[in-house]
């Protein structure tokens, strides 16, 4: 992980007068968008789920769950699903199941960065997650920064340059940088879709 402020010099190359808090905010937003498009931030965790709730909270620093790709409870596979899917296929699940209702079959994100097994069953929950920076993140994965540093900084600069602040605004340059960023994101999305088709991945997204 690296600090977002390590990318500030790259933003200031395009927008020298950009206030640091604003630049950090826009850097964070750019990485969030990039992670959503590329699904490039993956992390695996093993969490203990205990009765009565049989839930666990994400421990990865500065991260927010996009989806759960795979899950195992005591090495037994579970199906990642969404709250909406459970509501449709197993109405009343949230109120009906207790920790005495047999083996868990599903894993779901019920609330902010909170993962639950359904039916409730305690054990060691191993998950592979797709992540993005949280809304207050100050760090991002170094691999993402290394690969897309110029694009991320350009996107943050574009937002700074197209604000209503006359002291830093440069709509023409900002618009050009923003067009480059959107082209990058579109290209990443196309490549990710092609990857999904090749691998025939069937994992369901499980954000709340």
Coordinates of N, CA and C in Angstrom, one line a residue:
X1 N 0.8 -1.2 0.0 CA 0.0 0.0 0.0 C 0.9 1.2 0.0
X2 N 0.4 2.3 -0.7 CA 1.1 3.6 -0.7 C 0.1 4.7 -0.3
X3 N 0.7 5.8 0.2 CA -0.2 6.9 0.5 C -0.7 7.6 -0.8
X4 N -1.9 8.0 -0.8 CA -2.4 8.8 -1.9 C -1.6 10.0 -2.2
X5 N -1.1 10.6 -1.1 CA -0.4 11.9 -1.3 C 0.9 11.7 -2.1
X6 N 1.4 10.4 -2.3 CA 2.5 10.2 -3.1 C 2.2 10.5 -4.6
X7 N 1.0 10.5 -5.0 CA 0.6 10.8 -6.3 C 0.4 12.3 -6.6
X8 N 0.4 13.1 -5.5 CA 0.2 14.5 -5.6 C 1.1 15.3 -6.6
X9 N 2.4 15.0 -6.7 CA 3.2 15.7 -7.6 C 2.7 15.5 -9.1
X10 N 2.2 14.3 -9.4 CA 1.7 14.0 -10.7 C 0.4 14.8 -11.0
X11 N -0.4 15.1 -10.0 CA -1.6 15.9 -10.2 C -1.1 17.4 -10.4
X12 N -0.2 17.8 -9.6 CA 0.3 19.2 -9.6 C 1.0 19.5 -10.9
X13 N 1.5 18.5 -11.6 CA 2.1 18.8 -12.9 C 1.1 19.4 -13.9
X14 N -0.2 19.0 -13.8 CA -1.2 19.5 -14.6 C -2.0 20.7 -14.0
X15 N -2.0 20.7 -12.7 CA -2.8 21.7 -12.0 C -2.0 22.2 -10.8
X16 N -1.0 23.0 -11.0 CA 0.0 23.4 -9.9 C -0.7 24.0 -8.7
X17 N -1.8 24.7 -8.8 CA -2.5 25.4 -7.7 C -3.6 24.5 -7.0
X18 N -3.7 23.3 -7.4 CA -4.7 22.5 -6.8 C -4.5 22.3 -5.3
X19 N -5.6 22.6 -4.5 CA -5.5 22.4 -3.0 C -5.3 20.9 -2.7
X20 N -4.4 20.6 -1.8 CA -4.1 19.2 -1.5 C -5.3 18.4 -1.1
X21 N -6.2 18.9 -0.2 CA -7.4 18.0 0.2 C -8.3 17.7 -1.1
X22 N -8.4 18.7 -2.0 CA -9.2 18.5 -3.1 C -8.6 17.4 -4.1
X23 N -7.3 17.6 -4.2 CA -6.6 16.6 -5.1 C -6.6 15.2 -4.5
X24 N -6.5 15.1 -3.2 CA -6.6 13.7 -2.6 C -7.9 13.1 -2.8
X25 N -9.0 14.0 -2.6 CA -10.3 13.5 -2.8 C -10.5 13.0 -4.2
X26 N -10.0 13.7 -5.2 CA -10.2 13.3 -6.6 C -9.3 12.1 -7.0
X27 N -8.2 12.0 -6.4 CA -7.3 10.8 -6.6 C -8.1 9.6 -6.1
X28 N -8.7 9.7 -4.9 CA -9.4 8.6 -4.3 C -10.6 8.2 -5.2
X29 N -11.3 9.1 -5.7 CA -12.4 8.9 -6.6 C -12.0 8.2 -7.9
X30 N -10.9 8.6 -8.4 CA -10.3 8.0 -9.6 C -10.0 6.5 -9.4
X31 N -9.3 6.2 -8.3 CA -9.0 4.8 -8.0 C -10.2 4.0 -7.7
X32 N -11.2 4.6 -7.1 CA -12.5 3.8 -6.9 C -13.1 3.5 -8.2
X33 N -13.1 4.4 -9.2 CA -13.7 4.1 -10.5 C -12.9 3.1 -11.2
X34 N -11.6 3.2 -11.1 CA -10.7 2.3 -11.8 C -10.9 0.9 -11.3
X35 N -11.0 0.7 -9.9 CA -11.2 -0.6 -9.3 C -12.5 -1.2 -9.7
X36 N -13.5 -0.4 -9.8 CA -14.9 -0.9 -10.2 C -14.8 -1.4 -11.7
X37 N -14.0 -0.7 -12.5 CA -14.0 -1.1 -13.9 C -13.0 -2.3 -14.1
X38 N -11.9 -2.3 -13.4 CA -10.9 -3.4 -13.7 C -11.0 -4.6 -12.8
X39 N -11.7 -4.4 -11.6 CA -11.7 -5.5 -10.6 C -10.3 -6.0 -10.3
X40 N -9.4 -5.1 -10.2 CA -8.0 -5.5 -10.1 C -7.5 -5.6 -8.7
X41 N -8.3 -5.1 -7.7 CA -7.8 -5.2 -6.3 C -8.6 -6.4 -5.7
X42 N -7.8 -7.4 -5.5 CA -8.3 -8.6 -4.9 C -7.6 -8.9 -3.6
X43 N -8.3 -9.4 -2.6 CA -7.6 -9.8 -1.4 C -8.3 -11.0 -0.8
X44 N -7.6 -11.8 -0.1 CA -8.1 -13.0 0.5 C -7.9 -12.9 2.1
X45 N -9.0 -13.2 2.8 CA -8.9 -13.1 4.2 C -9.6 -14.4 4.8
X46 N -9.1 -14.8 6.0 CA -9.8 -15.8 6.8 C -10.3 -15.2 8.1
X47 N -11.6 -15.2 8.3 CA -12.2 -14.5 9.4 C -13.0 -15.5 10.2
X48 N -13.0 -15.3 11.5 CA -13.8 -16.1 12.4 C -15.2 -15.6 12.5
X49 N -16.2 -16.4 12.2 CA -17.6 -16.1 12.4 C -18.1 -16.9 13.6
X50 N -18.7 -16.1 14.5 CA -19.2 -16.7 15.8 C -20.6 -16.5 16.0
X51 N -21.2 -17.3 16.8 CA -22.6 -17.2 17.2 C -22.8 -15.9 18.1
X52 N -24.0 -15.3 18.1 CA -25.2 -15.7 17.4 C -25.3 -15.2 16.0
X53 N -24.6 -14.1 15.6 CA -24.8 -13.5 14.3 C -24.1 -14.2 13.2
X54 N -23.0 -14.8 13.5 CA -22.2 -15.5 12.4 C -21.9 -14.5 11.3
X55 N -21.3 -13.4 11.7 CA -20.9 -12.4 10.8 C -19.4 -12.0 11.0
X56 N -18.8 -11.4 10.0 CA -17.4 -11.0 10.2 C -17.2 -9.7 9.4
X57 N -16.3 -8.9 9.9 CA -16.0 -7.5 9.3 C -14.7 -7.6 8.6
X58 N -14.7 -7.0 7.4 CA -13.5 -6.9 6.6 C -12.4 -6.2 7.4
X59 N -11.2 -6.7 7.3 CA -10.1 -6.2 8.0 C -9.0 -5.5 7.2
X60 N -9.1 -5.6 5.8 CA -8.2 -5.0 4.9 C -8.3 -3.4 5.1
X61 N -7.2 -2.8 5.3 CA -7.1 -1.4 5.5 C -7.6 -0.6 4.3
X62 N -8.4 0.5 4.6 CA -8.8 1.5 3.6 C -9.6 0.9 2.4
X63 N -10.3 -0.2 2.7 CA -10.9 -0.9 1.6 C -12.4 -1.0 1.8
X64 N -13.1 -1.2 0.7 CA -14.6 -1.4 0.7 C -14.9 -2.5 -0.3
X65 N -15.8 -3.4 0.1 CA -16.1 -4.6 -0.8 C -16.9 -4.2 -2.0
X66 N -16.4 -4.6 -3.2 CA -17.2 -4.6 -4.4 C -18.1 -5.8 -4.5
X67 N -17.4 -7.0 -4.4 CA -18.1 -8.2 -4.4 C -17.3 -9.3 -3.8
X68 N -18.0 -10.4 -3.4 CA -17.4 -11.6 -2.9 C -17.2 -12.6 -4.1
X69 N -16.0 -13.0 -4.4 CA -15.8 -13.9 -5.5 C -15.9 -15.4 -5.1
X70 N -15.4 -15.7 -3.9 CA -15.4 -17.1 -3.5 C -15.4 -17.1 -1.9
X71 N -15.9 -18.2 -1.4 CA -16.0 -18.3 0.1 C -16.0 -19.8 0.5
X72 N -15.3 -20.0 1.6 CA -15.3 -21.4 2.2 C -15.4 -21.3 3.7
X73 N -16.3 -22.1 4.3 CA -16.5 -22.1 5.7 C -15.9 -23.5 6.2
X74 N -14.8 -23.4 6.9 CA -14.1 -24.6 7.4 C -13.8 -25.5 6.1
X75 N -13.4 -24.8 5.1 CA -12.9 -25.5 3.8 C -14.1 -26.0 3.0
X76 N -15.3 -25.7 3.4 CA -16.5 -26.2 2.6 C -17.0 -25.0 1.8
X77 N -17.1 -25.1 0.4 CA -17.5 -24.0 -0.4 C -18.9 -23.5 -0.1
X78 N -19.1 -22.1 -0.1 CA -20.4 -21.5 0.0 C -20.6 -20.7 -1.3
X79 N -21.9 -20.4 -1.6 CA -22.3 -19.7 -2.8 C -22.3 -18.2 -2.4
X80 N -21.6 -17.3 -3.1 CA -21.7 -15.9 -2.8 C -23.0 -15.4 -3.5
X81 N -23.9 -14.7 -2.8 CA -25.1 -14.2 -3.3 C -25.3 -12.7 -2.7
X82 N -26.4 -12.1 -3.2 CA -26.7 -10.8 -2.7 C -27.9 -10.9 -1.8
X83 N -28.1 -9.8 -1.1 CA -29.3 -9.7 -0.2 C -30.6 -9.8 -1.1
X84 N -30.6 -9.1 -2.2 CA -31.8 -9.2 -3.1 C -32.0 -10.6 -3.6
X85 N -31.0 -11.3 -3.9 CA -31.2 -12.7 -4.3 C -31.8 -13.6 -3.2
X86 N -31.3 -13.4 -2.0 CA -31.9 -14.2 -0.9 C -33.3 -13.8 -0.6
X87 N -33.6 -12.5 -0.7 CA -35.0 -12.1 -0.5 C -35.9 -12.7 -1.6
X88 N -35.4 -12.9 -2.8 CA -36.3 -13.5 -3.8 C -36.4 -15.0 -3.7
X89 N -35.3 -15.6 -3.4 CA -35.3 -17.1 -3.4 C -35.5 -17.8 -2.1
X90 N -35.3 -17.0 -1.0 CA -35.5 -17.5 0.4 C -36.1 -16.5 1.3
X91 N -37.4 -16.1 1.0 CA -38.0 -15.0 1.7 C -38.0 -15.3 3.2
X92 N -37.7 -14.2 4.0 CA -37.7 -14.3 5.4 C -36.4 -14.9 6.0
X93 N -35.4 -15.1 5.1 CA -34.2 -15.7 5.6 C -33.5 -15.0 6.8
X94 N -33.5 -13.7 6.8 CA -32.8 -12.9 7.8 C -33.4 -13.1 9.2
X95 N -34.7 -13.4 9.2 CA -35.4 -13.5 10.5 C -35.6 -15.0 10.9
X96 N -35.6 -15.9 10.0 CA -35.9 -17.3 10.2 C -34.7 -18.1 10.7
X97 N -33.6 -17.9 10.1 CA -32.4 -18.7 10.5 C -31.8 -18.3 11.8
X98 N -31.4 -19.4 12.6 CA -30.7 -19.2 13.8 C -29.4 -20.0 13.7
X99 N -28.6 -20.0 14.7 CA -27.3 -20.7 14.7 C -27.5 -22.2 14.9
X100 N -28.8 -22.7 14.9 CA -29.1 -24.1 15.1 C -29.8 -24.7 13.8
X101 N -29.7 -24.0 12.7 CA -30.4 -24.4 11.5 C -29.6 -25.1 10.5
X102 N -28.6 -25.8 10.9 CA -27.8 -26.7 10.0 C -26.7 -26.0 9.3
X103 N -26.2 -26.5 8.2 CA -25.0 -26.0 7.6 C -25.3 -24.8 6.7
X104 N -24.3 -23.9 6.8 CA -24.4 -22.7 5.9 C -24.3 -23.1 4.5
X105 N -25.0 -22.3 3.6 CA -25.0 -22.6 2.2 C -24.5 -21.3 1.4
X106 N -24.8 -20.1 2.0 CA -24.5 -18.9 1.3 C -23.6 -18.0 2.1
X107 N -23.0 -17.1 1.4 CA -22.3 -16.0 2.0 C -22.7 -14.7 1.4
X108 N -23.0 -13.6 2.2 CA -23.6 -12.4 1.7 C -23.1 -11.2 2.5
X109 N -23.0 -10.1 1.8 CA -22.7 -8.8 2.5 C -24.0 -8.2 2.9
X110 N -24.2 -8.2 4.2 CA -25.5 -7.7 4.8 C -25.4 -6.2 5.0
X111 N -24.2 -5.7 5.3 CA -24.1 -4.3 5.6 C -22.7 -3.9 5.2
X112 N -22.3 -2.6 5.6 CA -21.1 -2.1 5.1 C -19.9 -3.0 5.6
X113 N -19.2 -3.6 4.6 CA -18.0 -4.4 4.8 C -18.3 -5.5 5.9
X114 N -19.5 -5.9 6.0 CA -19.9 -7.0 6.9 C -20.4 -8.2 6.1
X115 N -19.7 -9.4 6.4 CA -20.0 -10.6 5.6 C -20.7 -11.6 6.6
X116 N -21.7 -12.2 6.1 CA -22.5 -13.1 6.9 C -22.6 -14.5 6.2
X117 N -22.7 -15.5 7.0 CA -23.0 -16.9 6.4 C -24.5 -17.2 6.7
X118 N -25.1 -17.8 5.7 CA -26.6 -18.1 5.8 C -26.8 -19.6 5.3
X119 N -27.5 -20.4 6.1 CA -27.9 -20.2 7.5 C -26.7 -20.0 8.4
X120 N -27.0 -19.5 9.6 CA -25.9 -19.2 10.5 C -25.2 -20.4 10.9
X121 N -23.8 -20.3 10.9 CA -23.0 -21.4 11.3 C -21.6 -20.9 11.6
X122 N -21.1 -21.1 12.8 CA -19.8 -20.6 13.2 C -18.7 -21.4 12.5
X123 N -17.5 -20.7 12.4 CA -16.4 -21.4 11.8 C -15.4 -20.4 11.3
X124 N -14.4 -21.0 10.5 CA -13.4 -20.2 9.9 C -13.8 -19.9 8.5
X125 N -14.1 -18.6 8.2 CA -14.6 -18.2 6.9 C -13.5 -17.6 6.0
X126 N -13.1 -18.3 5.0 CA -12.1 -17.8 4.0 C -12.8 -17.3 2.8
X127 N -12.4 -16.0 2.5 CA -13.1 -15.4 1.4 C -12.1 -14.7 0.4
X128 N -12.4 -14.7 -0.9 CA -11.7 -13.9 -1.8 C -12.6 -12.8 -2.3
X129 N -12.1 -11.5 -2.1 CA -12.9 -10.3 -2.3 C -12.3 -9.5 -3.4
X130 N -13.2 -8.8 -4.1 CA -12.8 -7.7 -5.0 C -13.1 -6.4 -4.2
X131 N -12.1 -5.5 -4.2 CA -12.2 -4.3 -3.4 C -12.0 -3.0 -4.1
X132 N -12.3 -1.9 -3.5 CA -12.0 -0.6 -4.0 C -11.7 0.3 -2.7
X133 N -11.1 1.4 -2.9 CA -10.8 2.3 -1.7 C -12.1 2.7 -1.0
X134 N -12.0 2.7 0.3 CA -13.2 3.2 1.0 C -13.3 4.7 0.9
X135 N -14.5 5.3 1.4 CA -14.7 6.7 1.1 C -13.8 7.6 1.9
X136 N -13.0 7.1 2.8 CA -12.1 7.9 3.6 C -10.7 7.3 3.4
X137 N -10.4 6.5 2.4 CA -9.1 5.9 2.3 C -8.0 6.9 2.0
X138 N -6.9 6.6 2.6 CA -5.7 7.5 2.4 C -4.5 6.7 1.8
X139 N -4.8 5.4 1.6 CA -3.8 4.5 0.9 C -4.5 3.7 -0.1
X140 N -3.7 3.3 -1.1 CA -4.2 2.4 -2.2 C -3.1 1.3 -2.5
X141 N -3.5 0.2 -3.1 CA -2.4 -0.8 -3.4 C -1.3 -0.2 -4.3
X142 N -0.1 -0.6 -4.0 CA 1.0 -0.1 -4.8 C 1.0 -0.5 -6.3
X143 N 0.5 -1.8 -6.5 CA 0.4 -2.3 -7.8 C -0.5 -1.5 -8.7
X144 N -1.6 -1.0 -8.2 CA -2.5 -0.2 -8.9 C -1.9 1.1 -9.2
X145 N -1.2 1.7 -8.3 CA -0.6 3.0 -8.5 C 0.5 2.9 -9.5
X146 N 1.3 1.8 -9.4 CA 2.4 1.7 -10.4 C 1.9 1.5 -11.8
X147 N 0.8 0.7 -12.0 CA 0.3 0.4 -13.3 C -0.4 1.6 -13.9
X148 N -1.2 2.3 -13.2 CA -2.1 3.4 -13.7 C -1.8 4.8 -13.1
X149 N -0.6 5.0 -12.7 CA -0.3 6.2 -12.0 C -0.7 7.5 -12.9
X150 N -0.2 7.5 -14.1 CA -0.5 8.7 -15.0 C -1.9 8.9 -15.2
X151 N -2.7 7.8 -15.4 CA -4.1 7.9 -15.7 C -4.9 8.4 -14.5
X152 N -4.5 7.9 -13.3 CA -5.2 8.3 -12.1 C -4.9 9.8 -11.8
X153 N -3.6 10.2 -11.9 CA -3.3 11.6 -11.7 C -4.0 12.5 -12.7
X154 N -4.1 12.0 -13.9 CA -4.7 12.8 -15.0 C -6.2 13.0 -14.7
X155 N -6.9 12.0 -14.2 CA -8.3 12.0 -13.8 C -8.5 13.0 -12.7
X156 N -7.6 12.9 -11.6 CA -7.8 13.9 -10.5 C -7.5 15.3 -11.0
X157 N -6.5 15.5 -11.8 CA -6.3 16.8 -12.3 C -7.4 17.4 -13.1
X158 N -8.0 16.5 -13.9 CA -9.2 16.9 -14.8 C -10.3 17.4 -13.9
X159 N -10.6 16.7 -12.8 CA -11.7 17.2 -11.9 C -11.3 18.5 -11.3
X160 N -10.0 18.7 -10.9 CA -9.6 20.0 -10.3 C -9.7 21.1 -11.3
X161 N -9.3 20.8 -12.5 CA -9.3 21.9 -13.6 C -10.7 22.3 -14.0
X162 N -11.7 21.4 -13.8 CA -13.0 21.7 -14.2 C -14.0 22.1 -13.1
X163 N -13.4 22.5 -11.9 CA -14.2 23.0 -10.8 C -14.5 24.5 -11.1
X164 N -15.4 25.0 -10.2 CA -15.8 26.4 -10.3 C -14.8 27.4 -9.7
X165 N -13.7 26.9 -9.2 CA -12.6 27.7 -8.6 C -11.8 28.4 -9.7
X166 N -12.0 29.6 -9.9 CA -11.3 30.4 -11.0 C -9.8 30.4 -10.8
X167 N -9.3 30.2 -9.6 CA -7.9 30.2 -9.4 C -7.2 29.0 -10.0
X168 N -7.9 27.9 -10.1 CA -7.2 26.7 -10.6 C -7.9 26.2 -11.9
X169 N -9.0 26.7 -12.3 CA -9.8 26.2 -13.4 C -9.1 26.4 -14.7
X170 N -9.2 25.3 -15.6 CA -8.7 25.4 -16.9 C -9.5 24.4 -17.7
X171 N -10.7 24.8 -18.1 CA -11.7 23.8 -18.7 C -11.2 23.1 -19.9
X172 N -10.4 23.8 -20.7 CA -9.9 23.2 -21.9 C -9.0 22.0 -21.6
X173 N -8.0 22.3 -20.8 CA -7.0 21.2 -20.4 C -7.8 20.1 -19.6
X174 N -8.6 20.6 -18.7 CA -9.4 19.6 -17.9 C -10.2 18.7 -18.7
X175 N -10.9 19.3 -19.8 CA -11.7 18.5 -20.6 C -10.9 17.4 -21.4
X176 N -9.7 17.8 -21.9 CA -8.8 16.9 -22.6 C -8.4 15.8 -21.7
X177 N -8.0 16.1 -20.5 CA -7.6 15.0 -19.6 C -8.7 14.1 -19.2
X178 N -9.9 14.7 -19.1 CA -11.1 13.9 -18.7 C -11.4 12.9 -19.9
X179 N -11.3 13.4 -21.1 CA -11.5 12.5 -22.3 C -10.6 11.3 -22.3
X180 N -9.3 11.6 -22.0 CA -8.3 10.5 -21.9 C -8.7 9.5 -20.8
X181 N -9.1 10.0 -19.7 CA -9.5 9.2 -18.6 C -10.7 8.3 -18.9
X182 N -11.7 8.8 -19.5 CA -12.9 8.0 -19.9 C -12.5 7.0 -20.9
X183 N -11.6 7.3 -21.8 CA -11.2 6.3 -22.8 C -10.4 5.2 -22.1
X184 N -9.6 5.5 -21.1 CA -8.9 4.5 -20.4 C -9.9 3.6 -19.6
X185 N -10.8 4.2 -19.0 CA -11.8 3.4 -18.2 C -12.6 2.5 -19.2
X186 N -13.0 3.1 -20.3 CA -13.8 2.3 -21.3 C -13.0 1.1 -21.8
X187 N -11.7 1.3 -22.0 CA -10.8 0.2 -22.5 C -10.7 -0.8 -21.4
X188 N -10.5 -0.4 -20.2 CA -10.4 -1.4 -19.1 C -11.7 -2.2 -19.0
X189 N -12.8 -1.6 -19.1 CA -14.1 -2.3 -19.0 C -14.2 -3.4 -20.1
X190 N -13.9 -3.0 -21.3 CA -13.9 -3.9 -22.4 C -13.0 -5.1 -22.1
X191 N -11.8 -4.9 -21.7 CA -10.9 -6.0 -21.4 C -11.4 -6.9 -20.3
X192 N -12.0 -6.3 -19.3 CA -12.6 -7.1 -18.2 C -13.7 -7.9 -18.7
X193 N -14.6 -7.4 -19.5 CA -15.7 -8.2 -20.1 C -15.2 -9.3 -20.9
X194 N -14.1 -9.1 -21.7 CA -13.6 -10.2 -22.5 C -13.0 -11.3 -21.6
X195 N -12.4 -10.9 -20.5 CA -11.8 -11.8 -19.5 C -12.9 -12.7 -18.9
X196 N -14.0 -12.0 -18.6 CA -15.2 -12.7 -18.0 C -15.7 -13.7 -19.0
X197 N -15.8 -13.4 -20.2 CA -16.3 -14.3 -21.2 C -15.4 -15.5 -21.4
X198 N -14.1 -15.2 -21.4 CA -13.2 -16.3 -21.6 C -13.2 -17.3 -20.4
X199 N -13.3 -16.8 -19.2 CA -13.2 -17.7 -18.1 C -14.6 -18.2 -17.7
X200 N -15.7 -17.6 -18.3 CA -17.0 -18.1 -18.0 C -17.3 -18.0 -16.5
X201 N -16.9 -16.9 -15.9 CA -17.1 -16.7 -14.5 C -18.5 -16.5 -14.2
X202 N -19.0 -17.2 -13.1 CA -20.4 -17.2 -12.7 C -20.6 -16.6 -11.3
X203 N -19.6 -16.1 -10.8 CA -19.7 -15.5 -9.4 C -20.6 -14.3 -9.4
X204 N -21.6 -14.3 -8.5 CA -22.6 -13.2 -8.4 C -22.0 -12.1 -7.6
X205 N -22.2 -10.8 -8.0 CA -21.8 -9.7 -7.1 C -22.6 -9.7 -5.8
X206 N -21.9 -9.3 -4.7 CA -22.5 -9.4 -3.4 C -22.4 -8.2 -2.6
X207 N -22.5 -7.0 -3.2 CA -22.5 -5.8 -2.5 C -23.9 -5.5 -2.0
X208 N -24.0 -4.7 -0.9 CA -25.3 -4.5 -0.3 C -26.2 -3.6 -1.1

